Amino acid sequence: MALERLQGLVHRFWFASPLAFEDWTKPTANEMNANPTNDPHGLIFNLTCALDTDGTVFDLTDPEMDDSTSFCQEASDSEPMSDNVEVAYSFFRATDEMKINDPDSWNTAHLAFTLLVWRGIEGYAIMSVGEAPDSPIKVGDRLKMARVSTGWASDETGSGENVRMLQEFAQRGGVNWNYKVEA
């Protein structure tokens, strides 16, 4: 919401199990909207409201190139070997796992903690730009997806600041950038 006020842009962020999609290269609107209440037993989770705008990163950086040589070959193939995606979620820590005004609903920050604090959890980090954080995905929306694995999350603390946790994801090779949802 802060970016909406400052730049007029709205970002939505999800974390999804590898089982959330029949074909992760062509996610459908139904698959993206399969867990609108963020039920902890679901396969896809909207973590937008739990993420801190300062520490969250979702970007393509310079691609990996083969510019190495051996003693028997000249340098390099000018084609990128792989896309280089940098993804990190900085999420707020919650002291109460349930929402204060709704005891039947999980606090999104605590949900992010339960999903992202452990090392070795594989899934998809997903971002979309342009709609309200809680609006469903619809045909025509564009998604940026990266297959990732969690590392060791680290606490971020500062005097007079909310406690946050940073999860810097490891890449797992799958990138689906600017996919236009068709069905």
Coordinates of C-alpha atoms in Angstrom, one line a residue:
M1 CA 0.0 0.0 0.0
A2 CA 2.9 2.3 0.6
L3 CA 4.1 1.9 -3.0
E4 CA 0.6 2.6 -4.2
R5 CA 0.7 5.9 -2.3
L6 CA 4.2 6.8 -3.5
Q7 CA 4.3 5.4 -7.0
G8 CA 0.8 4.5 -8.0
L9 CA 1.9 0.9 -8.2
V10 CA 0.4 -2.1 -6.4
H11 CA 2.3 -5.3 -6.0
R12 CA 1.0 -8.7 -5.0
F13 CA 3.2 -11.5 -3.7
W14 CA 2.6 -15.2 -3.3
F15 CA 4.4 -18.3 -2.2
A16 CA 3.1 -21.5 -3.7
S17 CA 3.8 -25.2 -3.3
P18 CA 5.1 -27.0 -6.4
L19 CA 1.9 -29.0 -6.2
A20 CA -0.2 -25.8 -6.7
F21 CA -0.1 -25.9 -10.5
E22 CA -0.8 -28.6 -13.1
D23 CA 1.8 -26.8 -15.3
W24 CA 3.7 -24.1 -13.6
T25 CA 4.7 -22.5 -16.9
K26 CA 1.0 -21.9 -17.6
P27 CA -0.7 -21.1 -14.2
T28 CA -4.5 -20.5 -14.5
A29 CA -6.5 -17.9 -12.7
N30 CA -8.3 -20.7 -10.8
E31 CA -5.0 -22.1 -9.6
M32 CA -3.8 -18.7 -8.5
N33 CA -7.1 -18.0 -6.7
A34 CA -7.4 -21.5 -5.1
N35 CA -6.8 -20.2 -1.5
P36 CA -8.5 -16.8 -1.2
T37 CA -8.6 -17.0 2.6
N38 CA -5.0 -18.0 3.1
D39 CA -6.0 -21.3 4.8
P40 CA -2.8 -22.7 6.2
H41 CA -3.7 -26.1 4.6
G42 CA -3.7 -24.6 1.1
L43 CA -1.1 -24.8 -1.6
I44 CA -0.8 -21.1 -2.5
F45 CA -0.6 -18.1 -0.2
N46 CA -1.0 -14.4 -0.7
L47 CA 1.7 -12.9 1.5
T48 CA 1.5 -9.3 0.2
C49 CA 0.3 -7.6 3.4
A50 CA 3.0 -9.4 5.5
L51 CA 6.0 -8.2 3.3
D52 CA 8.0 -5.1 4.1
T53 CA 8.6 -2.9 1.1
D54 CA 12.1 -1.9 2.1
G55 CA 13.6 -5.4 2.2
T56 CA 11.6 -7.4 -0.4
V57 CA 13.3 -7.9 -3.7
F58 CA 11.9 -9.5 -6.9
D59 CA 14.0 -8.7 -9.9
L60 CA 15.9 -10.1 -12.9
T61 CA 19.6 -9.2 -12.7
D62 CA 22.3 -9.8 -15.3
P63 CA 22.0 -13.3 -16.8
E64 CA 24.7 -15.9 -16.3
M65 CA 27.0 -16.0 -19.4
D66 CA 29.5 -18.6 -20.4
D67 CA 32.6 -16.4 -20.7
S68 CA 35.1 -19.0 -19.4
T69 CA 37.8 -20.5 -21.5
S70 CA 40.0 -23.6 -21.4
F71 CA 43.5 -23.8 -22.7
C72 CA 42.0 -25.2 -26.0
Q73 CA 39.1 -22.8 -26.7
E74 CA 38.3 -19.2 -27.2
A75 CA 35.9 -17.3 -24.9
S76 CA 32.6 -17.5 -25.0
D77 CA 29.2 -18.1 -26.0
S78 CA 27.3 -14.8 -26.2
E79 CA 24.0 -16.5 -25.3
P80 CA 22.8 -16.4 -21.7
M81 CA 23.1 -19.7 -19.9
S82 CA 20.3 -18.9 -17.4
D83 CA 18.2 -16.1 -16.1
N84 CA 19.5 -14.7 -12.8
V85 CA 16.5 -14.0 -10.6
E86 CA 17.0 -12.3 -7.2
V87 CA 14.1 -12.9 -4.8
A88 CA 14.0 -12.1 -1.1
Y89 CA 10.9 -11.7 1.1
S90 CA 11.3 -9.4 4.1
F91 CA 8.3 -10.2 6.3
F92 CA 7.0 -8.7 9.6
R93 CA 7.1 -10.9 12.7
A94 CA 3.8 -11.2 14.6
T95 CA 3.3 -11.8 18.3
D96 CA -0.1 -13.4 17.8
E97 CA -0.7 -16.2 15.3
M98 CA -4.4 -15.3 14.9
K99 CA -5.9 -12.0 13.8
I100 CA -7.0 -10.1 16.8
N101 CA -10.4 -9.2 15.3
D102 CA -11.0 -12.6 13.7
P103 CA -9.9 -15.6 15.9
D104 CA -10.7 -18.0 13.0
S105 CA -8.2 -16.4 10.6
W106 CA -4.4 -16.6 10.7
N107 CA -2.4 -13.4 10.9
T108 CA -0.7 -13.1 7.5
A109 CA 2.7 -12.2 9.0
H110 CA 2.6 -15.4 11.1
L111 CA 1.6 -17.4 8.1
A112 CA 4.6 -16.0 6.2
F113 CA 6.8 -17.1 9.2
T114 CA 5.5 -20.6 9.2
L115 CA 6.0 -21.0 5.4
L116 CA 9.4 -19.3 5.1
V117 CA 11.4 -19.7 8.3
W118 CA 12.6 -23.2 7.6
R119 CA 15.5 -24.1 5.3
G120 CA 14.9 -26.3 2.3
I121 CA 11.3 -25.6 1.5
E122 CA 10.8 -25.6 -2.3
G123 CA 8.1 -23.6 -4.0
Y124 CA 7.4 -20.7 -6.3
A125 CA 7.8 -17.0 -5.4
I126 CA 5.3 -15.1 -7.5
M127 CA 4.7 -11.4 -8.1
S128 CA 2.1 -9.4 -10.0
V129 CA 1.9 -5.7 -10.4
G130 CA -1.2 -3.6 -11.0
E131 CA -4.1 -4.7 -8.8
A132 CA -5.2 -4.3 -5.2
P133 CA -3.4 -6.7 -2.8
D134 CA -6.5 -8.8 -2.1
S135 CA -8.0 -8.8 -5.6
P136 CA -8.2 -12.1 -7.4
I137 CA -6.0 -12.9 -10.4
K138 CA -7.9 -12.6 -13.7
V139 CA -7.3 -13.4 -17.3
G140 CA -4.8 -10.9 -18.7
D141 CA -2.9 -10.3 -15.5
R142 CA 0.9 -10.7 -15.8
L143 CA 2.9 -12.9 -13.3
K144 CA 6.5 -13.2 -12.6
M145 CA 7.4 -16.6 -11.1
A146 CA 10.6 -18.1 -9.9
R147 CA 11.2 -21.6 -8.6
V148 CA 13.0 -21.1 -5.3
S149 CA 14.1 -22.9 -2.1
T150 CA 14.3 -21.3 1.3
G151 CA 17.6 -20.8 3.1
W152 CA 18.1 -19.8 6.7
A153 CA 15.9 -16.8 7.4
S154 CA 17.4 -14.1 9.6
D155 CA 15.9 -11.6 11.9
E156 CA 16.2 -8.0 11.2
T157 CA 15.9 -5.7 14.2
G158 CA 16.5 -2.0 14.8
S159 CA 15.8 0.5 17.5
G160 CA 12.2 1.7 17.2
E161 CA 11.4 -0.6 14.2
N162 CA 9.1 -3.5 13.7
V163 CA 10.9 -6.8 13.9
R164 CA 11.2 -8.4 10.5
M165 CA 12.6 -11.6 9.1
L166 CA 14.5 -11.8 5.8
Q167 CA 14.3 -14.9 3.6
E168 CA 16.8 -14.8 0.7
F169 CA 15.7 -17.6 -1.6
A170 CA 18.0 -19.9 -3.6
Q171 CA 17.2 -20.3 -7.2
R172 CA 16.0 -23.7 -8.4
G173 CA 16.2 -23.0 -12.2
G174 CA 12.6 -22.3 -13.2
V175 CA 11.7 -18.8 -14.3
N176 CA 8.4 -17.8 -15.8
W177 CA 8.7 -14.0 -16.3
N178 CA 5.8 -11.8 -17.5
Y179 CA 3.5 -14.7 -18.1
K180 CA 0.0 -13.4 -19.2
V181 CA -2.7 -15.5 -17.5
E182 CA -4.9 -16.9 -20.3
A183 CA -7.4 -19.2 -18.6

